[in-house]
CSV table of C-alpha atoms in Angstrom, one decimal:
chain,number,residue,atom,x,y,z
K,1,UNK,CA,6.6,-8.8,26.5
K,2,UNK,CA,8.4,-11.3,29.3
K,3,UNK,CA,9.9,-13.7,27.4
K,4,UNK,CA,12.9,-14.6,29.7
K,5,UNK,CA,10.5,-15.7,32.0
K,6,UNK,CA,8.9,-18.2,29.4
K,7,UNK,CA,12.3,-19.1,28.1
K,8,UNK,CA,12.2,-18.2,24.4
K,9,UNK,CA,14.5,-16.4,22.6
K,10,UNK,CA,14.3,-13.2,21.4
K,11,UNK,CA,14.1,-14.4,17.7
K,12,UNK,CA,11.7,-16.1,15.9
K,13,UNK,CA,11.2,-18.6,13.1
K,14,UNK,CA,9.4,-17.3,9.5
K,15,UNK,CA,7.9,-19.9,7.5
K,16,UNK,CA,9.8,-20.5,4.0
K,17,UNK,CA,8.3,-21.4,0.1
K,18,UNK,CA,8.2,-24.1,-0.3
K,19,UNK,CA,11.3,-24.2,-3.7
K,20,UNK,CA,11.8,-26.8,-6.2
K,21,UNK,CA,15.2,-27.5,-6.7
K,22,UNK,CA,17.6,-25.6,-8.4
K,23,UNK,CA,15.4,-22.7,-8.6
K,24,UNK,CA,16.2,-21.0,-5.6
K,25,UNK,CA,18.9,-18.7,-7.1
K,26,UNK,CA,16.7,-17.9,-9.9
K,27,UNK,CA,12.9,-16.8,-7.6
K,28,UNK,CA,16.4,-14.7,-5.9
K,29,UNK,CA,17.1,-12.8,-8.6
K,30,UNK,CA,13.6,-12.7,-10.1
K,31,UNK,CA,12.1,-10.9,-6.8
K,32,UNK,CA,15.4,-8.6,-6.6
K,33,UNK,CA,15.2,-7.6,-10.1
K,34,UNK,CA,11.4,-6.6,-9.4
K,35,UNK,CA,12.4,-4.9,-5.8
K,36,UNK,CA,14.6,-2.7,-7.7
K,37,UNK,CA,12.1,-2.0,-11.1
K,38,UNK,CA,9.9,-0.9,-8.4
K,39,UNK,CA,12.0,1.6,-5.8
K,40,UNK,CA,13.1,3.1,-8.8
K,41,UNK,CA,9.9,3.7,-10.4
K,42,UNK,CA,8.4,4.5,-7.3
K,43,UNK,CA,11.2,7.2,-6.3
K,44,UNK,CA,11.7,8.6,-9.6
K,45,UNK,CA,7.8,9.5,-9.3
K,46,UNK,CA,8.5,10.4,-6.0
K,47,UNK,CA,11.8,12.6,-7.1
K,48,UNK,CA,10.0,14.1,-10.2
K,49,UNK,CA,6.8,15.9,-8.0
K,50,UNK,CA,8.8,16.8,-5.2
K,51,UNK,CA,11.2,18.7,-7.5
K,52,UNK,CA,9.5,19.8,-10.5
K,53,UNK,CA,7.5,22.8,-10.0
K,54,UNK,CA,5.3,22.4,-12.6
K,55,UNK,CA,3.9,19.2,-10.1
K,56,UNK,CA,3.9,21.6,-6.8
K,57,UNK,CA,0.4,21.1,-7.3
K,58,UNK,CA,-3.0,19.9,-4.6
K,59,UNK,CA,-3.5,16.6,-6.4
K,60,UNK,CA,0.2,16.2,-6.9
K,61,UNK,CA,1.0,16.6,-3.4
K,62,UNK,CA,-1.7,14.2,-2.1
K,63,UNK,CA,0.1,11.7,-5.1
K,64,UNK,CA,3.5,12.2,-3.2
K,65,UNK,CA,2.0,10.4,0.1
K,66,UNK,CA,1.2,7.1,-2.9
K,67,UNK,CA,5.4,6.2,-3.7
K,68,UNK,CA,6.5,7.1,0.0
K,69,UNK,CA,3.9,5.3,1.6
K,70,UNK,CA,4.4,2.6,-2.0
K,71,UNK,CA,8.0,2.3,-1.0
K,72,UNK,CA,7.8,1.4,3.0
K,73,UNK,CA,5.4,-1.1,1.8
K,74,UNK,CA,7.4,-3.2,-0.2
K,75,UNK,CA,11.1,-2.2,1.8
K,76,UNK,CA,9.9,-3.7,5.1
K,77,UNK,CA,9.0,-7.0,3.4
K,78,UNK,CA,10.0,-8.3,-0.2
K,79,UNK,CA,14.0,-8.4,1.2
K,80,UNK,CA,13.2,-9.9,4.1
K,81,UNK,CA,11.6,-12.0,2.4
K,82,UNK,CA,14.2,-13.0,-0.7
K,83,UNK,CA,16.2,-13.9,2.4
K,84,UNK,CA,14.8,-16.1,3.7
K,85,UNK,CA,14.7,-17.7,0.0
K,86,UNK,CA,18.0,-17.3,-0.6
K,87,UNK,CA,19.0,-19.1,3.1
K,88,UNK,CA,16.2,-21.5,3.1
K,89,UNK,CA,16.2,-20.6,6.8
K,90,UNK,CA,14.4,-17.3,8.2
K,91,UNK,CA,14.8,-16.0,11.0
K,92,UNK,CA,14.4,-12.4,13.2
K,93,UNK,CA,15.1,-10.2,16.0
K,94,UNK,CA,10.9,-10.5,17.6
K,95,UNK,CA,10.7,-7.0,18.1
K,96,UNK,CA,11.7,-6.3,14.5
K,97,UNK,CA,9.6,-8.7,13.5
K,98,UNK,CA,6.9,-6.7,15.2
K,99,UNK,CA,8.4,-3.5,13.4
K,100,UNK,CA,7.8,-4.9,10.7
K,101,UNK,CA,4.7,-6.5,11.4
K,102,UNK,CA,3.6,-2.9,12.4
K,103,UNK,CA,4.9,-0.8,8.9
K,104,UNK,CA,3.2,-3.3,7.0
K,105,UNK,CA,0.0,-2.6,8.3
K,106,UNK,CA,0.2,1.3,8.4
K,107,UNK,CA,1.5,0.8,4.4
K,108,UNK,CA,-1.8,-1.6,4.1
K,109,UNK,CA,-4.3,1.6,6.1
K,110,UNK,CA,-2.3,4.0,4.0
K,111,UNK,CA,-3.1,2.8,0.2
K,112,UNK,CA,-7.4,2.4,1.1
K,113,UNK,CA,-7.1,6.5,3.1
K,114,UNK,CA,-4.9,7.3,-0.1
K,115,UNK,CA,-7.0,6.6,-2.7
K,116,UNK,CA,-10.1,7.9,-0.9
K,117,UNK,CA,-8.3,11.8,-0.5
K,118,UNK,CA,-7.3,11.5,-4.3
K,119,UNK,CA,-10.6,10.1,-4.8
K,120,UNK,CA,-12.2,13.5,-3.1
K,121,UNK,CA,-9.3,15.1,-5.2
K,122,UNK,CA,-10.8,14.6,-8.6
K,123,UNK,CA,-14.3,14.7,-7.3
K,124,UNK,CA,-14.2,18.7,-6.8
K,125,UNK,CA,-11.8,18.3,-9.7
K,126,UNK,CA,-14.5,17.3,-12.5
K,127,UNK,CA,-18.0,18.2,-10.5
K,128,UNK,CA,-16.9,21.6,-9.5
K,129,UNK,CA,-14.3,23.0,-11.8
K,130,UNK,CA,-14.4,26.5,-11.9
K,131,UNK,CA,-14.5,25.9,-7.4
K,132,UNK,CA,-11.2,24.0,-7.4
K,133,UNK,CA,-9.2,26.3,-6.7
K,134,UNK,CA,-10.5,28.4,-3.3
K,135,UNK,CA,-12.2,24.4,-2.4
K,136,UNK,CA,-8.8,22.5,-2.2
K,137,UNK,CA,-5.9,25.2,-1.1
K,138,UNK,CA,-3.5,24.3,-0.1
K,139,UNK,CA,-4.7,24.5,3.7
K,140,UNK,CA,-7.0,21.5,2.8
K,141,UNK,CA,-4.9,20.0,1.5
K,142,UNK,CA,-2.2,19.3,3.8
K,143,UNK,CA,-5.3,18.7,6.5
K,144,UNK,CA,-6.4,15.8,4.4
K,145,UNK,CA,-2.0,14.5,4.1
K,146,UNK,CA,-2.7,15.2,7.3
K,147,UNK,CA,-5.5,13.3,8.7
K,148,UNK,CA,-5.0,10.7,6.3
K,149,UNK,CA,-1.8,9.8,8.1
K,150,UNK,CA,-2.6,10.4,11.5
K,151,UNK,CA,-5.8,8.0,11.5
K,152,UNK,CA,-3.9,5.8,9.4
K,153,UNK,CA,-1.0,5.4,12.5
K,154,UNK,CA,-3.5,5.8,15.0
K,155,UNK,CA,-5.6,2.9,14.3
K,156,UNK,CA,-3.0,0.2,13.4
K,157,UNK,CA,-0.9,1.9,16.9
K,158,UNK,CA,-4.2,0.5,18.6
K,159,UNK,CA,-4.5,-2.7,17.2
K,160,UNK,CA,-0.4,-2.6,18.6
K,161,UNK,CA,-1.1,-1.8,21.6
K,162,UNK,CA,-3.1,-4.8,22.2
K,163,UNK,CA,-1.2,-7.8,20.3
K,164,UNK,CA,2.3,-6.1,22.7
K,165,UNK,CA,-0.3,-7.1,26.1
K,166,UNK,CA,0.0,-10.4,25.8
K,167,UNK,CA,2.7,-12.7,26.7
K,168,UNK,CA,4.7,-14.5,23.7
K,169,UNK,CA,5.0,-18.2,24.1
K,170,UNK,CA,6.0,-19.9,20.7
K,171,UNK,CA,9.2,-18.6,18.7
K,172,UNK,CA,7.3,-20.5,14.8
K,173,UNK,CA,5.8,-17.3,12.7
K,174,UNK,CA,3.6,-19.2,10.0
K,175,UNK,CA,3.8,-16.6,7.4
K,176,UNK,CA,6.8,-15.7,5.4
K,177,UNK,CA,6.7,-12.0,6.9
K,178,UNK,CA,5.3,-10.8,10.2
K,179,UNK,CA,1.8,-9.6,10.8
K,180,UNK,CA,-1.1,-8.8,13.9
K,181,UNK,CA,-2.4,-12.3,12.7
K,182,UNK,CA,0.9,-13.6,13.0
K,183,UNK,CA,1.8,-12.1,15.8
K,184,UNK,CA,-1.6,-13.5,18.3
K,185,UNK,CA,-0.4,-17.6,16.7
K,186,UNK,CA,2.8,-16.7,19.0
K,187,UNK,CA,0.9,-16.2,22.3
K,188,UNK,CA,-0.9,-17.9,24.8
K,189,UNK,CA,-3.6,-15.7,26.2
K,190,UNK,CA,-7.3,-14.2,25.2
K,191,UNK,CA,-7.1,-12.8,22.1
K,192,UNK,CA,-10.8,-12.3,21.5
K,193,UNK,CA,-10.6,-8.1,21.7
K,194,UNK,CA,-7.9,-8.7,19.8
K,195,UNK,CA,-10.5,-10.4,16.6
K,196,UNK,CA,-13.0,-7.6,17.9
K,197,UNK,CA,-10.6,-4.8,17.7
K,198,UNK,CA,-8.9,-6.8,14.7
K,199,UNK,CA,-11.6,-6.7,12.4
K,200,UNK,CA,-13.5,-2.9,14.1
K,201,UNK,CA,-9.9,-1.7,13.1
K,202,UNK,CA,-10.0,-3.2,9.3
K,203,UNK,CA,-14.1,-2.2,8.8
K,204,UNK,CA,-13.4,1.1,10.1
K,205,UNK,CA,-10.5,1.8,7.2
K,206,UNK,CA,-12.4,-0.1,4.5
K,207,UNK,CA,-15.8,1.6,5.2
K,208,UNK,CA,-14.0,5.4,4.8
K,209,UNK,CA,-12.6,4.9,1.7
K,210,UNK,CA,-14.3,2.8,-0.1
K,211,UNK,CA,-18.0,5.5,1.6
K,212,UNK,CA,-15.5,8.2,-0.1
K,213,UNK,CA,-14.6,7.1,-3.1
K,214,UNK,CA,-18.9,5.1,-3.8
K,215,UNK,CA,-20.1,9.3,-3.4
K,216,UNK,CA,-16.6,10.4,-5.7
K,217,UNK,CA,-17.0,8.2,-8.1
K,218,UNK,CA,-20.3,7.7,-8.3
K,219,UNK,CA,-20.8,12.0,-8.7
K,220,UNK,CA,-17.9,11.8,-11.0
K,221,UNK,CA,-19.8,9.2,-13.6
K,222,UNK,CA,-23.6,11.7,-13.2
K,223,UNK,CA,-21.2,14.7,-14.1
K,224,UNK,CA,-19.7,12.9,-17.2
K,225,UNK,CA,-23.3,11.3,-18.2
K,226,UNK,CA,-25.1,14.9,-18.5
K,227,UNK,CA,-22.1,17.3,-19.8
K,228,UNK,CA,-22.0,17.6,-23.4
K,229,UNK,CA,-18.4,17.6,-23.8
K,230,UNK,CA,-16.2,14.3,-24.9
K,231,UNK,CA,-13.3,15.9,-23.3
K,232,UNK,CA,-14.7,16.6,-19.9
K,233,UNK,CA,-16.6,12.1,-20.0
K,234,UNK,CA,-13.3,11.3,-21.5
K,235,UNK,CA,-10.7,12.9,-19.0
K,236,UNK,CA,-13.2,11.0,-15.6
K,237,UNK,CA,-13.4,7.5,-17.8
K,238,UNK,CA,-9.5,7.5,-16.9
K,239,UNK,CA,-9.6,8.8,-13.6
K,240,UNK,CA,-12.5,6.3,-12.5
K,241,UNK,CA,-10.9,3.4,-14.2
K,242,UNK,CA,-7.0,4.1,-13.4
K,243,UNK,CA,-8.1,4.2,-9.3
K,244,UNK,CA,-10.7,2.0,-9.5
K,245,UNK,CA,-8.4,-0.7,-11.7
K,246,UNK,CA,-6.0,-0.6,-8.1
K,247,UNK,CA,-8.4,-0.7,-5.5
K,248,UNK,CA,-10.0,-3.9,-7.1
K,249,UNK,CA,-6.8,-5.4,-7.3
K,250,UNK,CA,-6.6,-4.4,-4.2
K,251,UNK,CA,-9.3,-5.0,-2.2
K,252,UNK,CA,-9.6,-8.3,-3.6
K,253,UNK,CA,-6.3,-10.0,-2.8
K,254,UNK,CA,-7.2,-7.7,0.1
K,255,UNK,CA,-10.2,-9.8,1.5
K,256,UNK,CA,-9.0,-12.9,1.1
K,257,UNK,CA,-5.5,-13.2,2.7
K,258,UNK,CA,-7.6,-11.1,5.7
K,259,UNK,CA,-10.3,-14.2,5.6
K,260,UNK,CA,-7.6,-17.7,4.9
K,261,UNK,CA,-6.2,-16.0,8.7
K,262,UNK,CA,-9.9,-16.9,9.5
K,263,UNK,CA,-10.4,-20.6,7.9
K,264,UNK,CA,-8.2,-23.9,8.6
K,265,UNK,CA,-8.9,-25.4,5.3
K,266,UNK,CA,-7.1,-22.1,2.6
K,267,UNK,CA,-3.4,-23.9,1.6
K,268,UNK,CA,-0.5,-22.2,3.5
K,269,UNK,CA,1.2,-21.6,0.3
K,270,UNK,CA,-1.4,-19.9,-1.5
K,271,UNK,CA,-2.3,-17.6,1.8
K,272,UNK,CA,1.9,-17.2,1.7
K,273,UNK,CA,2.0,-16.5,-1.8
K,274,UNK,CA,-1.6,-13.8,-1.6
K,275,UNK,CA,-0.3,-12.1,1.4
K,276,UNK,CA,2.6,-11.3,-1.0
K,277,UNK,CA,0.7,-10.0,-3.7
K,278,UNK,CA,-0.8,-7.8,-1.5
K,279,UNK,CA,2.2,-5.3,-1.0
K,280,UNK,CA,3.4,-6.1,-4.5
K,281,UNK,CA,0.5,-4.8,-6.5
K,282,UNK,CA,0.7,-1.5,-5.1
K,283,UNK,CA,4.0,-0.4,-5.8
K,284,UNK,CA,4.3,-2.1,-8.9
K,285,UNK,CA,1.0,-0.8,-10.2
K,286,UNK,CA,1.4,3.1,-8.7
K,287,UNK,CA,4.4,4.8,-10.7
K,288,UNK,CA,3.0,3.1,-13.9
K,289,UNK,CA,-0.9,4.1,-13.7
K,290,UNK,CA,1.0,7.9,-12.7
K,291,UNK,CA,3.4,8.1,-14.7
K,292,UNK,CA,2.6,6.5,-17.6
K,293,UNK,CA,-1.2,7.4,-17.7
K,294,UNK,CA,-1.1,10.7,-16.7
K,295,UNK,CA,-0.4,12.7,-19.1
K,296,UNK,CA,1.4,15.7,-17.5
K,297,UNK,CA,3.5,13.3,-15.1
K,298,UNK,CA,4.1,11.6,-18.9
K,299,UNK,CA,5.8,14.5,-19.9
K,300,UNK,CA,7.7,16.7,-17.7
K,301,UNK,CA,9.2,13.1,-16.9
K,302,UNK,CA,9.9,12.7,-21.2
K,303,UNK,CA,11.0,16.7,-20.7
K,304,UNK,CA,13.4,15.6,-18.0
K,305,UNK,CA,14.7,12.6,-20.4
K,306,UNK,CA,15.3,14.5,-23.3
K,307,UNK,CA,17.5,17.2,-21.5
K,308,UNK,CA,19.4,14.6,-19.7
K,309,UNK,CA,20.2,12.9,-23.4
K,310,UNK,CA,21.4,16.0,-24.6
K,311,UNK,CA,23.1,16.7,-21.7
K,312,UNK,CA,25.2,13.7,-23.0
């Protein structure tokens, strides 16, 4: 980027929320508490899976990627947004803006691929329980997790490598955080290739993730309907409901946010709020769903809590 030749500063100014008088500090502290709650919940889930040997199983090794991804997403977005709320101005170094955008897109793709990997694991566990140990081996799990992150990283790197070739001629980001569509609006070159690649990237992520999950949950549903064991049916329904709920909410908010960049009649405040929700839903819901809804993790957390209470 030849910013100097275009007379641009190395900083960009981000948009801010329209905050009513007297609401700045309540909004800031509410957001800060929400951030600390999400970080503590995801860090607890991460720690208990990593440290407790009874949870060192393939399904939980895959699940380990989820709190890691959530911590990356919410930390890349919310502290900077809260800083803008408190200061009522939002300036950021351009390289940090690009880094934030990269991490946020990496987070979005990560959710889709991780949920797909988890759905496949549940498909094998419920539909082929006797072959689970032979199919989902430690080597396969490592390969799946590596593929998830490598594919996500490759697609996002391609997207941002195309963006870096364009000269920047503006400094006002039309959003409360940096993302690829907002960065493209700062350029003065032809962005048609970037638009096409961005749409193709989104389509690839969606098709791969949704296809794997649709296949897995359809098979689980069929197994649930034909089996005579009520426990197996309950396990199948619980597995489907938890993951599908998170996926559906994320897809609705994500789809609206992506499409809102294509239409000019969407109010900017609505666009900003929906954009922020993308990075709050998963970090907020995932620890609750998988920490409290999954009996093995819940019981492990209760045992750890009881042991600590007895220690005092």
